[in-house]
Tab-separated table of C-alpha atoms and ligand atoms in Angstrom:
chain	number	residue	atom	x	y	z
I	1	MET	CA	15.958	33.424	-19.435
I	2	SER	CA	17.537	35.925	-16.805
I	3	ARG	CA	16.276	39.386	-16.665
I	4	VAL	CA	19.988	40.474	-15.891
I	5	LEU	CA	21.518	41.604	-19.121
I	6	SER	CA	25.224	41.620	-19.191
I	7	LEU	CA	26.719	44.829	-21.125
I	8	SER	CA	30.568	44.872	-21.999
I	9	ARG	CA	30.944	48.807	-21.499
I	10	SER	CA	34.074	49.600	-19.449
I	11	SER	CA	33.708	53.220	-19.369
I	12	TRP	CA	31.655	55.576	-17.552
I	13	THR	CA	31.853	57.782	-20.795
I	14	GLY	CA	31.349	57.704	-24.355
I	15	THR	CA	28.299	56.986	-26.657
I	16	ASP	CA	27.590	53.864	-28.637
I	17	ALA	CA	24.465	54.642	-30.554
I	18	GLU	CA	23.653	51.159	-31.851
I	19	ALA	CA	23.813	49.640	-28.185
I	20	ALA	CA	21.799	52.499	-26.624
I	21	ARG	CA	18.632	51.597	-28.984
I	22	SER	CA	18.259	48.249	-27.565
I	23	ALA	CA	19.546	48.875	-23.984
I	24	THR	CA	16.384	51.350	-23.682
I	25	ALA	CA	14.025	48.771	-25.254
I	26	SER	CA	15.127	46.260	-22.840
I	27	LEU	CA	14.717	48.416	-19.942
I	28	GLU	CA	11.550	49.268	-20.694
I	29	ARG	CA	10.490	45.588	-20.786
I	30	GLY	CA	11.750	45.094	-17.458
I	31	ALA	CA	15.652	44.161	-17.910
I	32	VAL	CA	18.581	44.774	-15.044
I	33	LEU	CA	21.495	46.470	-17.201
I	34	PHE	CA	24.610	44.847	-15.690
I	35	PHE	CA	27.961	46.618	-16.595
I	36	PRO	CA	30.503	43.543	-15.104
I	37	HIS	CA	33.378	45.438	-16.236
I	38	LEU	CA	32.398	49.165	-14.807
I	39	PRO	CA	33.882	49.743	-11.403
I	40	PHE	CA	33.351	52.916	-9.636
I	41	VAL	CA	36.808	53.629	-8.267
I	42	VAL	CA	37.009	54.614	-4.482
I	43	ASN	CA	40.103	56.742	-3.553
I	44	GLN	CA	42.556	55.469	-0.788
I	45	ASP	CA	41.724	58.516	1.389
I	46	GLU	CA	38.230	57.733	1.591
I	47	ASP	CA	38.674	54.838	3.318
I	48	GLU	CA	37.475	55.962	6.913
I	49	ILE	CA	33.756	56.556	5.203
I	50	PHE	CA	33.948	52.754	4.663
I	51	SER	CA	32.332	51.908	8.097
I	52	PRO	CA	28.609	51.509	9.221
I	53	ALA	CA	29.520	53.331	12.069
I	54	ILE	CA	29.230	56.669	9.925
I	55	LEU	CA	25.104	56.061	9.982
I	56	SER	CA	23.152	57.909	12.369
I	57	SER	CA	19.802	56.424	12.812
I	58	SER	CA	18.988	55.485	9.464
I	59	LYS	CA	20.046	52.812	7.374
I	60	ASN	CA	21.317	55.079	4.168
I	61	THR	CA	23.650	57.998	4.050
I	62	SER	CA	21.667	60.226	1.502
I	63	PHE	CA	22.731	63.069	-0.632
I	64	ASP	CA	20.797	65.767	-2.571
I	65	PRO	CA	22.948	66.763	-5.647
I	66	ALA	CA	20.650	69.896	-5.979
I	67	THR	CA	21.884	71.215	-2.629
I	68	GLY	CA	24.935	69.280	-1.610
I	69	ARG	CA	23.418	68.238	1.640
I	70	VAL	CA	24.712	64.882	3.000
I	71	GLY	CA	22.079	63.299	5.702
I	72	GLY	CA	22.097	60.108	7.701
I	73	THR	CA	25.798	60.440	9.028
I	74	THR	CA	27.635	61.276	12.219
I	75	LEU	CA	30.542	62.486	10.278
I	76	GLU	CA	31.329	66.099	10.407
I	77	GLY	CA	34.211	68.459	9.404
I	78	PRO	CA	36.703	67.526	6.631
I	79	SER	CA	35.295	63.517	7.171
I	80	LEU	CA	31.455	64.983	6.117
I	81	ASP	CA	33.548	66.692	2.925
I	82	ARG	CA	35.120	63.652	2.152
I	83	LEU	CA	31.656	61.551	2.228
I	84	ARG	CA	30.712	64.658	0.168
I	85	THR	CA	32.990	64.465	-2.390
I	86	LEU	CA	32.386	60.827	-2.953
I	87	LEU	CA	28.486	61.091	-3.437
I	88	THR	CA	29.071	64.003	-5.955
I	89	ARG	CA	31.459	62.152	-7.822
I	90	PHE	CA	29.355	59.301	-8.305
I	91	SER	CA	26.144	61.021	-8.573
I	92	ASP	CA	28.044	62.815	-11.643
I	93	ALA	CA	29.209	59.697	-12.811
I	94	ALA	CA	25.455	57.948	-12.696
I	95	GLN	CA	24.555	61.087	-14.423
I	96	GLY	CA	26.732	61.067	-17.470
I	97	LEU	CA	26.304	57.030	-17.706
I	98	VAL	CA	22.474	57.171	-17.968
I	99	ARG	CA	22.944	59.949	-20.660
I	100	GLU	CA	25.221	57.808	-22.656
I	101	VAL	CA	23.542	54.571	-22.187
I	102	LEU	CA	20.099	56.049	-22.626
I	103	PRO	CA	20.367	59.319	-24.908
I	104	GLY	CA	16.775	58.993	-25.809
I	105	TYR	CA	15.616	60.351	-22.489
I	106	GLY	CA	17.927	63.185	-22.875
I	107	PRO	CA	16.870	66.294	-20.608
I	108	HIS	CA	13.682	64.286	-19.380
I	109	MET	CA	15.507	62.487	-16.694
I	110	GLN	CA	15.461	64.301	-13.362
I	111	ARG	CA	18.258	63.605	-10.860
I	112	ALA	CA	16.997	63.198	-7.718
I	113	ARG	CA	18.901	61.804	-4.017
I	114	ALA	CA	21.707	59.413	-4.315
I	115	SER	CA	22.918	57.166	-1.127
I	116	PHE	CA	25.901	55.590	0.042
I	117	ARG	CA	24.604	52.430	2.076
I	118	PRO	CA	27.657	51.104	4.497
I	119	ALA	CA	25.318	48.531	6.666
I	120	GLN	CA	25.348	45.106	6.089
I	121	ILE	CA	22.366	43.940	4.578
I	122	ALA	CA	22.373	39.897	5.800
I	123	GLY	CA	20.760	39.560	9.309
I	124	ARG	CA	19.774	43.275	9.348
I	125	HIS	CA	16.573	43.390	11.521
I	126	SER	CA	13.447	45.801	10.489
I	127	SER	CA	9.596	45.983	10.371
I	128	TRP	CA	8.448	44.102	7.137
I	129	ARG	CA	7.345	47.276	5.749
I	130	LYS	CA	11.071	48.406	5.841
I	131	ASP	CA	12.554	44.723	4.727
I	132	ASP	CA	14.097	45.096	1.647
I	133	SER	CA	15.268	41.535	1.777
I	134	ARG	CA	11.868	40.736	0.431
I	135	LEU	CA	11.041	41.351	-3.062
I	136	HIS	CA	9.485	44.480	-3.517
I	137	VAL	CA	8.620	47.535	-5.962
I	138	ASP	CA	9.950	50.837	-4.895
I	139	ALA	CA	7.444	53.537	-4.038
I	140	PHE	CA	8.172	56.568	-2.004
I	141	PRO	CA	5.777	57.519	0.863
I	142	ALA	CA	6.954	61.303	1.299
I	143	SER	CA	8.094	61.934	-2.122
I	144	PRO	CA	5.079	60.984	-4.455
I	145	VAL	CA	6.368	60.697	-8.173
I	146	GLN	CA	2.900	61.415	-9.755
I	147	GLY	CA	3.484	58.640	-12.269
I	148	ARG	CA	7.096	59.315	-13.231
I	149	ARG	CA	9.288	56.182	-13.657
I	150	ILE	CA	12.236	55.454	-10.940
I	151	LEU	CA	15.385	54.698	-12.505
I	152	ARG	CA	18.248	53.581	-10.179
I	153	VAL	CA	21.954	53.222	-10.754
I	154	PHE	CA	23.906	50.974	-8.379
I	155	ALA	CA	27.483	50.371	-7.611
I	156	ASN	CA	28.889	47.661	-5.282
I	157	VAL	CA	32.364	49.307	-4.043
I	158	ASN	CA	32.747	46.480	-1.329
I	159	PRO	CA	36.563	46.828	-0.350
I	160	ALA	CA	36.693	43.207	0.821
I	161	GLY	CA	35.182	42.005	-2.808
I	162	ALA	CA	32.210	40.729	-1.379
I	163	PRO	CA	28.831	40.524	-3.709
I	164	ARG	CA	25.775	42.393	-3.488
I	165	ALA	CA	23.150	39.564	-3.394
I	166	TRP	CA	19.891	40.281	-5.123
I	167	ARG	CA	16.772	38.430	-5.751
I	168	VAL	CA	14.995	39.605	-8.764
I	169	GLY	CA	11.353	39.157	-9.331
I	170	GLY	CA	9.151	38.419	-12.661
I	171	GLU	CA	6.833	40.391	-14.718
I	172	PHE	CA	5.445	43.533	-13.451
I	173	LEU	CA	2.008	42.833	-15.001
I	174	ASP	CA	1.726	39.163	-13.741
I	175	VAL	CA	2.304	40.987	-10.124
I	176	ALA	CA	-0.003	43.743	-10.428
I	177	ARG	CA	-2.621	41.380	-11.775
I	178	ARG	CA	-2.044	38.944	-8.689
I	179	PHE	CA	-2.489	42.023	-6.099
I	180	GLU	CA	-4.938	44.226	-8.003
I	181	PRO	CA	-8.119	43.403	-6.076
I	182	SER	CA	-6.552	44.515	-3.012
I	183	LEU	CA	-5.285	47.525	-4.260
I	184	LYS	CA	-7.731	50.531	-3.260
I	185	LEU	CA	-7.935	53.995	-5.147
I	186	PRO	CA	-7.856	56.490	-2.143
I	187	PHE	CA	-10.595	58.360	-0.981
I	188	PRO	CA	-11.415	61.942	-3.007
I	189	GLY	CA	-9.601	64.876	-0.912
I	190	SER	CA	-7.182	62.173	0.871
I	191	ALA	CA	-4.138	63.429	-1.138
I	192	LEU	CA	-5.156	67.482	-0.240
I	193	VAL	CA	-4.846	66.356	3.830
I	194	LEU	CA	-1.776	64.224	3.394
I	195	ALA	CA	-0.376	67.298	1.721
I	196	ALA	CA	-1.605	69.651	4.351
I	197	LEU	CA	-0.223	67.667	7.229
I	198	ARG	CA	2.947	67.536	5.479
I	199	VAL	CA	2.865	63.666	5.034
I	200	THR	CA	4.174	64.094	1.971
I	201	LYS	CA	5.891	67.064	-0.180
I	202	SER	CA	3.653	67.001	-3.050
I	203	ARG	CA	0.198	65.760	-4.019
I	204	ARG	CA	0.110	61.805	-3.581
I	205	THR	CA	-1.807	60.715	-6.695
I	206	PRO	CA	-3.885	57.664	-6.910
I	207	TYR	CA	-1.152	56.151	-8.811
I	208	ASP	CA	1.266	56.468	-5.811
I	209	ALA	CA	-1.245	55.415	-3.233
I	210	LEU	CA	-1.864	52.066	-5.663
I	211	MET	CA	2.222	51.916	-5.695
I	212	LEU	CA	2.599	51.876	-2.199
I	213	GLN	CA	-0.200	49.575	-1.452
I	214	LEU	CA	1.634	47.267	-3.932
I	215	HIS	CA	4.728	47.638	-2.028
I	216	ASP	CA	3.274	46.516	1.308
I	217	ARG	CA	0.980	43.717	-0.245
I	218	MET	CA	3.996	42.046	-1.779
I	219	LYS	CA	6.209	42.366	1.090
I	220	GLU	CA	3.832	40.991	3.675
I	221	ASP	CA	2.741	38.016	1.518
I	222	ALA	CA	5.094	34.920	2.721
I	223	ALA	CA	3.450	32.641	-0.149
I	224	PHE	CA	4.546	35.041	-2.941
I	225	GLN	CA	7.700	35.994	-1.361
I	226	ALA	CA	8.372	32.015	-1.707
I	227	SER	CA	6.553	31.320	-4.704
I	228	THR	CA	6.540	33.657	-7.213
I	229	GLU	CA	8.883	33.774	-10.450
I	230	GLN	CA	12.671	35.038	-9.293
I	231	GLU	CA	15.991	34.431	-9.922
I	232	SER	CA	19.135	35.235	-7.409
I	233	PHE	CA	21.561	37.182	-8.849
I	234	ASP	CA	25.093	38.112	-7.172
I	235	PHE	CA	26.594	41.507	-8.282
I	236	PRO	CA	30.454	41.498	-7.835
I	237	SER	CA	32.311	44.272	-6.184
I	238	GLY	CA	33.342	46.520	-8.666
I	239	SER	CA	30.179	46.316	-10.713
I	240	THR	CA	27.261	48.441	-11.671
I	241	TRP	CA	23.733	47.881	-12.602
I	242	MET	CA	20.581	50.023	-13.407
I	243	THR	CA	16.796	49.139	-13.454
I	244	PHE	CA	13.421	50.531	-13.178
I	245	THR	CA	12.956	49.728	-9.666
I	246	ASP	CA	9.364	50.749	-9.863
I	247	GLN	CA	8.512	47.819	-12.187
I	248	VAL	CA	11.317	45.170	-11.450
I	249	GLY	CA	10.956	43.471	-8.258
I	250	HIS	CA	13.852	43.464	-6.311
I	251	ALA	CA	15.257	42.245	-2.675
I	252	ALA	CA	18.525	42.719	-1.457
I	253	MET	CA	19.779	39.672	0.785
I	254	ALA	CA	23.559	40.399	1.470
I	255	GLY	CA	26.395	42.505	0.678
I	256	GLN	CA	27.841	45.870	2.519
I	257	TYR	CA	29.029	49.296	0.710
I	258	GLN	CA	26.842	50.256	-2.137
I	259	LEU	CA	26.466	53.414	-3.917
I	260	GLU	CA	22.954	54.541	-5.512
I	261	GLN	CA	21.680	57.117	-7.647
I	262	THR	CA	18.049	57.765	-8.487
I	263	PHE	CA	16.597	59.147	-11.456
I	264	LEU	CA	12.611	60.045	-12.292
I	265	LEU	CA	11.483	59.919	-15.559
I	266	PRO	CA	8.076	61.143	-17.036
I	267	VAL	CA	6.608	58.342	-18.812
I	268	LYS	CA	5.834	60.581	-22.032
I	269	ALA	CA	9.871	60.217	-22.570
I	270	MET	CA	9.880	56.375	-22.993
I	271	LYS	CA	9.980	54.952	-26.200
I	272	ASP	CA	7.039	52.721	-25.145
I	273	GLU	CA	4.694	53.713	-22.246
I	274	THR	CA	2.860	50.439	-22.045
I	275	ALA	CA	4.954	48.570	-20.065
I	276	SER	CA	5.125	51.193	-17.288
I	277	PRO	CA	3.601	50.331	-13.943
I	278	LEU	CA	1.215	53.839	-14.418
I	279	ARG	CA	-0.293	52.453	-17.926
I	280	VAL	CA	-0.245	48.984	-16.756
I	281	LEU	CA	-2.420	49.947	-13.426
I	282	GLU	CA	-4.663	52.096	-15.632
I	283	ARG	CA	-5.301	49.463	-17.702
I	284	LEU	CA	-6.356	47.149	-14.969
I	285	LYS	CA	-8.402	49.925	-12.749
I	286	GLY	CA	-9.964	51.279	-16.128
I	287	ARG	CA	-9.162	55.057	-15.329
I	288	PRO	CA	-6.522	57.594	-15.228
I	289	LEU	CA	-4.412	57.719	-12.328
I	290	VAL	CA	-2.618	60.947	-12.251
Y	301	SIN	C1	16.462	48.280	-2.827
Y	301	SIN	O1	16.325	49.057	-3.172
Y	301	SIN	O2	15.470	47.483	-2.214
Y	301	SIN	C2	17.771	48.190	-2.417
Y	301	SIN	C3	18.817	47.372	-3.044
Y	301	SIN	C4	20.174	47.646	-2.304
Y	301	SIN	O3	20.354	48.386	-1.387
Y	301	SIN	O4	20.962	46.464	-2.712
Y	302	FE	FE1	13.838	48.814	-3.157
């Protein structure tokens, strides 16, 4: 059975309480909620932003909805304002959508960064650790989540109609079990050192340390990449999807022009915490991790 659950919603606003209950339960069990009829509409005057030439050194432009700051781009003046306007509109739409689709999370859902990804994925060269065409779960080296869930909303806005081609992995529990023996608890005190050196913006908990290792172990293991349970899925241009990317293995194989908004959710706000990476790793390690 596919992990990608197709939903009929065609509007960014509007509540359906019945659909919301089952959507939340499916999402927490590791589904990708896929909205094939929910396009994010780009305006005509935003055309000039649709080029990889707007990127500075990084592979994405980033947006902080709290401050309005846009990073990762060479754009200036009115062009930069246009990119900021696009990202603001998407960020607000994504926030509205998760409130409607996942109403039980309510005010616990924290809005983090958004990004616009204008680079072609296929054939892009990077180190194995940064190579998102390898199956992985998300973990942030500089911004510890301290046990919170990572929920991401994606919209494929490719103007030429090209899909975003993903591979989607299997059960988090199976992946965690496979790599658990090689996931080492950090030395006591190491979190303080990393924070003091400003490697991390806040304390890297044992949970964050284990998730970073899991991200790396998955990406560097060629046998795992080739043989683990997985499915290929093409998200069409004009579609939207969301998933817990800390739980659901994913790899982006091809595609260009995508919007993404990240949300952080305390596990306490979930309907059922037991399938969360935090609780799974705590069971496997036999100790609290935050
Ligand atoms: C990722 O989160 O690993 C990449 C997803 C994408 O850009 O499609
Ligand atoms: Fe990722």
